[in-house]
Amino acid sequence: MTTTVSTPTVNGVGTSPQRPDGIVKVRGEFAYSSDLWHEDMVWGVTLRSPHPYARITSIDIAEALAVPGVRAVLTHEDVPGVNRYGLEHADQPVLASDVVRYQGEPVALVAADHPETARRAMKRIKVTYEELSPVTDSEAAVAGEGPSLHEGGNVVRHVKIRRGPQDLTADVVVSGVYEVGMQDQAFLGPESGLAVPDTEGGVDLYVATQWLHVDQQQIVAALGLPIEKVRLTLGGVGGAFGGREDLSMQVHACLLALHTGKPVKMVYNREESFYGHVHRHPAKMYYEHGATRDGRLVYVKARLYLDGGAYASSTGAVVANAATLGVGPYKVDSAAVDCWGTYTNNPPCGAMRGFGAVQAAFGYESQMDKLAAACGLDPVEVRVRNAMSEGDPMPTGQVVDAEAPVAELLERVRAMPMPPERPFDLRHMPGGVSNTTHGEGVVRGVGYAVGIKNVCFSEGFDDYSTARVRLQLVGGEPAATVHTAACEVGQGLVTIMQQIVRTELGVDQVTVLPMDTSIGNGGSTSASRQTYVTGGAVQAACVAVRARLLSRFDAKVRVVGGKLVAADGQVLADLVDVLGDDVHDETVEWRHRPTSSLDPETGQGTAHVQYAFAAHRAVVDVDTELGLVKVVALDCAQDVGKALNPQAVLGQIQGGSAQGLGLAVMEEIQTSGGKIRNPSFTDYLIPTVLDMPPMTIDVLERPDPHAPYGLRGVGEPPTISSTPAIVAAIRAATGLALTRVPVRPEHLTGT
């Protein structure tokens, strides 16, 4: 009898299998990097500058060294290699030597037998400072006001985009000035890691990070060691969202380990975490939109100022994103966009979910609402009339060559059922059960927004990932292992890699090996790129394994459920019999299609790999007397190309929307004179489950022909459109202009 197979792969692409790390995380048994332990370890702590800008005149470590139990006290003089590091520019000292440029800059390190001993010793280090007047205004920095914080001035990068005629007039002109506050990634797992010296002058670092190989490159330069002497392994990561792309304690732990000859553990507390990682760039943005009387865009002009803080980090790339995406997902023949990223003495800023697109979207979506009002149009209608689609050019001249269902996303969220008018219930009121209102001043508003985000690295960056896949019999059953250096930071990459292997090789047992630097670069877990690029690498490695395995069969043979299956569904053989004692092992470097740099004068170029789109409708209740906001509904439609894991896709959209809600109404690192005023979760507020409303989510699957499985990056788009949608709803409820986020109570009450 002939056996045929037609069933889809169990737990493969398109399904939602259980996460391999899910149960232990829910039970509280997952080992995060802060749980790392070595029986012989000592503890490291960091002395940080109390000043945003000051000259160091002396450092005295004698009293700290005299504390019993102290193993080492290190300053810049103890950095054996280059005392500089950085993602794009090596402009940040490992330990400050002559000048500190932001409050919290590392100045010295202590290692001791107990963390409290280390902290006591740290307080005995005597640093003499000569305070300087800080630079705190990014727009003034562009104008050349104030001292230069780095050689070459205070402009990190200026991106200029010019498309179409620049002398157009329009029937309707709306303009506005918009501001975005400094948002924190607010990951729950603090910066932490364990550095273990070996007996040959090298070190192994186990750390929570987003990019193992770039960490490694910066560490070896600072330590003055060959790259094979510094080995990194990913520790358990308790959230990232861009805040772990830069170095924090990595070099410091390795320095202390090599100096003491002991394993060194470092764990930041929450306050130190606020000082120890980059944040979202605060922005000030000037927009002008010109349109016909029926609301069709004629031109867009924009000037955007992004405050990069004391060091460059990824400011250059963030500036490029804000500029190239600064018009939004709209057709316009004439665009003039200038975006600057600057050095100031504010906290360093770099990568955070949305990466420049978040700031720009608040500007251009606020403008679209203004344009709708000026033209007497519905806010959705004005967006639909201007929505880009496949084949349209971006302001950079790049043609969008995959589906861009912008208008459809807007129509879908508009068509979703509205939340019911709730009967009076304190639990559903702004202010909740605190009984601050009985509804006397509560009004409801509805707002819409749509956003655009690039996926993967841009501007000609050599963006690739490396994957090794091995297929063999284990215990008499076919089994595969996957090895990459791509960081799992909670987004579910380990699950996706297993799903891809099951789909491509038809085996159920798939083990994901620990991520480390013993294999080639996996790139950063950022830019919504890992499923695209590392997923592409895993798929390509599987294809190479399968080609070797099936080399004596017809090219159309598949592996399904442990069987070799012909094109007509006939089973040809068992995989167990074909494998035998053979081991099929392939390592692949996989790249997406190339991009190009931007023309420095016009900003024209094919800068991005892929575009992703999401739209939100927000419904809010606002207590106009107390200035309190309750987000009643936050509904979303998003094109994901192909949902490789539908449940994970929904989780990403919900989580991204929550961060957008936080930026809209509560999250801001507040600074004064360069100093952080609220470095704690007592004063820096993030949304909880009680703040998140029900979400209706409509997931579109419009495959991108250029991407593996047709997928689009998912994690960032919902963060982009959720913030302006919520603010639009608050405006609709109150009639207030609301040109700054987060919206605070005093903005709503005038107090």
mmCIF file of C-alpha atoms in Angstrom, residues 61-285:
data_model
loop_
_atom_site.group_PDB
_atom_site.id
_atom_site.type_symbol
_atom_site.label_atom_id
_atom_site.label_comp_id
_atom_site.label_asym_id
_atom_site.label_seq_id
_atom_site.Cartn_x
_atom_site.Cartn_y
_atom_site.Cartn_z
ATOM 1 C CA ILE A 61 41.761 55.762 46.232
ATOM 2 C CA ALA A 62 43.916 55.164 49.326
ATOM 3 C CA GLU A 63 41.079 55.028 51.881
ATOM 4 C CA ALA A 64 39.056 52.699 49.689
ATOM 5 C CA LEU A 65 41.953 50.286 49.286
ATOM 6 C CA ALA A 66 42.372 50.166 53.061
ATOM 7 C CA VAL A 67 38.873 48.773 53.665
ATOM 8 C CA PRO A 68 39.139 45.099 54.762
ATOM 9 C CA GLY A 69 37.827 42.751 52.082
ATOM 10 C CA VAL A 70 38.570 45.077 49.160
ATOM 11 C CA ARG A 71 40.397 43.281 46.345
ATOM 12 C CA ALA A 72 40.865 46.130 43.862
ATOM 13 C CA VAL A 73 40.159 49.811 43.219
ATOM 14 C CA LEU A 74 40.625 50.827 39.587
ATOM 15 C CA THR A 75 40.657 54.152 37.730
ATOM 16 C CA HIS A 76 41.335 55.176 34.133
ATOM 17 C CA GLU A 77 45.034 54.554 34.749
ATOM 18 C CA ASP A 78 44.272 50.830 35.060
ATOM 19 C CA VAL A 79 42.646 50.479 31.630
ATOM 20 C CA PRO A 80 45.305 48.516 29.714
ATOM 21 C CA GLY A 81 43.980 49.168 26.211
ATOM 22 C CA VAL A 82 42.156 52.099 24.633
ATOM 23 C CA ASN A 83 40.140 54.040 27.193
ATOM 24 C CA ARG A 84 37.349 54.608 24.678
ATOM 25 C CA TYR A 85 34.400 52.670 23.332
ATOM 26 C CA GLY A 86 31.161 53.285 21.440
ATOM 27 C CA LEU A 87 28.743 51.735 18.964
ATOM 28 C CA GLU A 88 29.316 54.116 16.056
ATOM 29 C CA HIS A 89 32.058 56.376 17.436
ATOM 30 C CA ALA A 90 34.571 55.385 20.107
ATOM 31 C CA ASP A 91 33.956 58.575 22.070
ATOM 32 C CA GLN A 92 33.022 57.266 25.536
ATOM 33 C CA PRO A 93 35.690 56.563 28.195
ATOM 34 C CA VAL A 94 35.684 53.224 29.998
ATOM 35 C CA LEU A 95 36.506 55.282 33.114
ATOM 36 C CA ALA A 96 36.562 59.082 33.037
ATOM 37 C CA SER A 97 40.030 60.602 33.146
ATOM 38 C CA ASP A 98 39.986 64.387 32.826
ATOM 39 C CA VAL A 99 36.322 65.319 32.269
ATOM 40 C CA VAL A 100 32.893 63.909 33.125
ATOM 41 C CA ARG A 101 30.164 64.744 30.613
ATOM 42 C CA TYR A 102 27.010 63.440 32.297
ATOM 43 C CA GLN A 103 25.677 62.691 35.749
ATOM 44 C CA GLY A 104 26.383 59.029 36.429
ATOM 45 C CA GLU A 105 29.495 58.701 34.254
ATOM 46 C CA PRO A 106 31.768 55.898 35.614
ATOM 47 C CA VAL A 107 34.895 57.203 37.317
ATOM 48 C CA ALA A 108 36.256 54.270 39.362
ATOM 49 C CA LEU A 109 35.624 50.598 40.142
ATOM 50 C CA VAL A 110 35.805 48.573 43.341
ATOM 51 C CA ALA A 111 35.904 44.802 43.849
ATOM 52 C CA ALA A 112 35.356 43.301 47.286
ATOM 53 C CA ASP A 113 34.352 40.077 48.999
ATOM 54 C CA HIS A 114 30.837 41.358 49.707
ATOM 55 C CA PRO A 115 28.692 43.876 47.793
ATOM 56 C CA GLU A 116 28.160 46.039 50.899
ATOM 57 C CA THR A 117 31.908 46.122 51.501
ATOM 58 C CA ALA A 118 32.419 47.221 47.915
ATOM 59 C CA ARG A 119 29.825 49.984 48.288
ATOM 60 C CA ARG A 120 31.360 51.241 51.551
ATOM 61 C CA ALA A 121 34.772 51.350 49.943
ATOM 62 C CA MET A 122 33.392 53.137 46.892
ATOM 63 C CA LYS A 123 32.152 55.969 49.117
ATOM 64 C CA ARG A 124 35.701 56.447 50.432
ATOM 65 C CA ILE A 125 37.129 57.254 47.018
ATOM 66 C CA LYS A 126 37.861 60.975 46.976
ATOM 67 C CA VAL A 127 37.300 62.687 43.645
ATOM 68 C CA THR A 128 37.792 66.430 43.333
ATOM 69 C CA TYR A 129 35.739 68.105 40.618
ATOM 70 C CA GLU A 130 35.716 71.560 39.071
ATOM 71 C CA GLU A 131 32.112 72.004 37.974
ATOM 72 C CA LEU A 132 31.457 73.409 34.499
ATOM 73 C CA SER A 133 28.344 74.932 32.957
ATOM 74 C CA PRO A 134 26.459 72.121 31.169
ATOM 75 C CA VAL A 135 25.063 72.156 27.646
ATOM 76 C CA THR A 136 21.445 71.014 27.922
ATOM 77 C CA ASP A 137 19.565 72.348 24.855
ATOM 78 C CA SER A 138 19.946 70.406 21.596
ATOM 79 C CA GLU A 139 18.635 73.212 19.385
ATOM 80 C CA ALA A 140 21.113 75.618 20.950
ATOM 81 C CA ALA A 141 23.844 73.012 20.450
ATOM 82 C CA VAL A 142 23.130 72.950 16.711
ATOM 83 C CA ALA A 143 23.343 76.745 16.668
ATOM 84 C CA GLY A 144 26.835 76.503 18.154
ATOM 85 C CA GLU A 145 25.957 77.930 21.540
ATOM 86 C CA GLY A 146 27.963 76.719 24.525
ATOM 87 C CA PRO A 147 31.290 74.866 24.729
ATOM 88 C CA SER A 148 32.149 71.969 22.411
ATOM 89 C CA LEU A 149 31.828 68.749 24.384
ATOM 90 C CA HIS A 150 33.758 66.750 21.787
ATOM 91 C CA GLU A 151 36.261 67.547 19.095
ATOM 92 C CA GLY A 152 34.403 68.742 16.026
ATOM 93 C CA GLY A 153 31.546 70.416 17.866
ATOM 94 C CA ASN A 154 28.228 69.336 19.285
ATOM 95 C CA VAL A 155 26.487 68.032 16.159
ATOM 96 C CA VAL A 156 26.767 64.248 15.963
ATOM 97 C CA ARG A 157 25.030 64.072 12.595
ATOM 98 C CA HIS A 158 22.847 66.153 10.297
ATOM 99 C CA VAL A 159 20.705 64.356 7.713
ATOM 100 C CA LYS A 160 19.245 66.513 4.964
ATOM 101 C CA ILE A 161 16.487 65.281 2.633
ATOM 102 C CA ARG A 162 15.301 67.230 -0.388
ATOM 103 C CA ARG A 163 12.830 65.807 -2.872
ATOM 104 C CA GLY A 164 10.849 67.578 -5.567
ATOM 105 C CA PRO A 165 10.439 71.324 -6.127
ATOM 106 C CA GLN A 166 11.105 73.403 -3.037
ATOM 107 C CA ASP A 167 9.126 76.555 -3.900
ATOM 108 C CA LEU A 168 5.565 75.211 -3.887
ATOM 109 C CA THR A 169 2.584 76.997 -2.382
ATOM 110 C CA ALA A 170 -0.552 75.389 -1.046
ATOM 111 C CA ASP A 171 -4.205 76.269 -0.428
ATOM 112 C CA VAL A 172 -4.053 75.052 3.169
ATOM 113 C CA VAL A 173 -0.973 75.319 5.397
ATOM 114 C CA VAL A 174 -0.708 73.975 8.937
ATOM 115 C CA SER A 175 2.338 74.144 11.156
ATOM 116 C CA GLY A 176 3.307 73.118 14.649
ATOM 117 C CA VAL A 177 6.097 72.629 17.140
ATOM 118 C CA TYR A 178 6.143 69.279 18.939
ATOM 119 C CA GLU A 179 8.201 67.799 21.741
ATOM 120 C CA VAL A 180 8.860 64.252 22.914
ATOM 121 C CA GLY A 181 10.236 63.574 26.372
ATOM 122 C CA MET A 182 13.071 61.217 27.273
ATOM 123 C CA GLN A 183 11.661 57.703 27.657
ATOM 124 C CA ASP A 184 13.393 54.823 29.413
ATOM 125 C CA GLN A 185 13.366 51.216 28.223
ATOM 126 C CA ALA A 186 12.402 50.250 31.781
ATOM 127 C CA PHE A 187 13.422 46.625 31.420
ATOM 128 C CA LEU A 188 12.847 44.754 34.664
ATOM 129 C CA GLY A 189 16.154 42.867 34.718
ATOM 130 C CA PRO A 190 18.942 45.295 35.687
ATOM 131 C CA GLU A 191 22.342 45.360 34.024
ATOM 132 C CA SER A 192 24.300 42.394 35.295
ATOM 133 C CA GLY A 193 26.917 39.812 34.452
ATOM 134 C CA LEU A 194 29.734 37.572 35.645
ATOM 135 C CA ALA A 195 33.313 37.800 34.381
ATOM 136 C CA VAL A 196 35.501 34.728 34.969
ATOM 137 C CA PRO A 197 39.257 34.962 34.323
ATOM 138 C CA ASP A 198 41.084 31.988 32.893
ATOM 139 C CA THR A 199 44.654 30.888 33.668
ATOM 140 C CA GLU A 200 46.092 32.299 30.436
ATOM 141 C CA GLY A 201 45.218 35.980 30.719
ATOM 142 C CA GLY A 202 41.828 35.747 29.094
ATOM 143 C CA VAL A 203 38.302 36.105 30.400
ATOM 144 C CA ASP A 204 34.833 34.638 29.899
ATOM 145 C CA LEU A 205 31.926 37.039 30.300
ATOM 146 C CA TYR A 206 28.360 35.876 30.890
ATOM 147 C CA VAL A 207 26.130 38.879 30.360
ATOM 148 C CA ALA A 208 22.685 40.171 29.451
ATOM 149 C CA THR A 209 23.157 42.026 26.178
ATOM 150 C CA GLN A 210 21.686 42.585 22.724
ATOM 151 C CA TRP A 211 24.800 42.135 20.585
ATOM 152 C CA LEU A 212 27.498 39.724 21.711
ATOM 153 C CA HIS A 213 30.048 40.365 18.977
ATOM 154 C CA VAL A 214 29.971 44.168 19.119
ATOM 155 C CA ASP A 215 30.352 43.939 22.900
ATOM 156 C CA GLN A 216 33.325 41.645 22.336
ATOM 157 C CA GLN A 217 34.962 44.045 19.853
ATOM 158 C CA GLN A 218 34.700 46.978 22.263
ATOM 159 C CA ILE A 219 35.889 44.931 25.260
ATOM 160 C CA VAL A 220 39.030 43.591 23.569
ATOM 161 C CA ALA A 221 40.019 47.109 22.496
ATOM 162 C CA ALA A 222 39.709 48.350 26.078
ATOM 163 C CA LEU A 223 41.519 45.349 27.558
ATOM 164 C CA GLY A 224 44.252 45.338 24.928
ATOM 165 C CA LEU A 225 43.721 41.611 24.309
ATOM 166 C CA PRO A 226 43.384 39.538 21.130
ATOM 167 C CA ILE A 227 39.798 38.664 20.347
ATOM 168 C CA GLU A 228 40.225 34.966 21.125
ATOM 169 C CA LYS A 229 41.086 35.885 24.731
ATOM 170 C CA VAL A 230 37.643 37.385 25.423
ATOM 171 C CA ARG A 231 34.673 35.043 25.094
ATOM 172 C CA LEU A 232 31.064 36.090 25.651
ATOM 173 C CA THR A 233 28.038 33.958 26.445
ATOM 174 C CA LEU A 234 24.520 35.326 26.700
ATOM 175 C CA GLY A 235 23.031 35.295 30.183
ATOM 176 C CA GLY A 236 19.307 35.301 30.827
ATOM 177 C CA VAL A 237 17.942 38.664 29.684
ATOM 178 C CA GLY A 238 15.122 40.391 31.549
ATOM 179 C CA GLY A 239 14.057 42.731 28.754
ATOM 180 C CA ALA A 240 16.087 45.036 26.521
ATOM 181 C CA PHE A 241 14.176 47.289 24.033
ATOM 182 C CA GLY A 242 17.446 48.889 22.855
ATOM 183 C CA GLY A 243 18.876 49.700 26.276
ATOM 184 C CA ARG A 244 21.367 46.820 26.210
ATOM 185 C CA GLU A 245 22.846 47.577 22.800
ATOM 186 C CA ASP A 246 25.538 49.760 24.379
ATOM 187 C CA LEU A 247 28.100 48.615 26.933
ATOM 188 C CA SER A 248 27.325 49.099 30.602
ATOM 189 C CA MET A 249 29.259 46.897 33.050
ATOM 190 C CA GLN A 250 30.894 44.605 30.478
ATOM 191 C CA VAL A 251 34.388 46.108 30.393
ATOM 192 C CA HIS A 252 34.273 46.979 34.090
ATOM 193 C CA ALA A 253 33.596 43.400 35.189
ATOM 194 C CA CYS A 254 36.327 42.056 32.900
ATOM 195 C CA LEU A 255 38.852 44.630 34.169
ATOM 196 C CA LEU A 256 38.166 43.691 37.775
ATOM 197 C CA ALA A 257 38.300 39.963 37.024
ATOM 198 C CA LEU A 258 41.658 40.216 35.277
ATOM 199 C CA HIS A 259 43.038 42.483 38.000
ATOM 200 C CA THR A 260 41.929 40.329 40.945
ATOM 201 C CA GLY A 261 42.223 36.908 39.315
ATOM 202 C CA LYS A 262 38.718 36.201 40.677
ATOM 203 C CA PRO A 263 35.297 35.837 39.073
ATOM 204 C CA VAL A 264 33.551 39.201 39.395
ATOM 205 C CA LYS A 265 29.806 39.700 39.547
ATOM 206 C CA MET A 266 28.208 43.081 38.902
ATOM 207 C CA VAL A 267 24.507 43.867 39.302
ATOM 208 C CA TYR A 268 23.096 47.393 39.093
ATOM 209 C CA ASN A 269 20.320 48.471 41.399
ATOM 210 C CA ARG A 270 17.356 50.287 39.847
ATOM 211 C CA GLU A 271 18.691 53.802 40.380
ATOM 212 C CA GLU A 272 22.052 52.878 38.891
ATOM 213 C CA SER A 273 20.294 51.280 35.936
ATOM 214 C CA PHE A 274 18.764 54.659 35.067
ATOM 215 C CA TYR A 275 22.290 56.103 34.926
ATOM 216 C CA GLY A 276 23.872 53.030 33.369
ATOM 217 C CA HIS A 277 22.101 52.744 30.015
ATOM 218 C CA VAL A 278 20.989 54.971 27.153
ATOM 219 C CA HIS A 279 17.421 56.238 26.773
ATOM 220 C CA ARG A 280 15.097 57.359 23.982
ATOM 221 C CA HIS A 281 16.198 60.659 22.430
ATOM 222 C CA PRO A 282 14.041 63.577 23.510
ATOM 223 C CA ALA A 283 13.044 65.631 20.495
ATOM 224 C CA LYS A 284 11.887 69.052 19.436
ATOM 225 C CA MET A 285 10.304 69.129 15.987
#
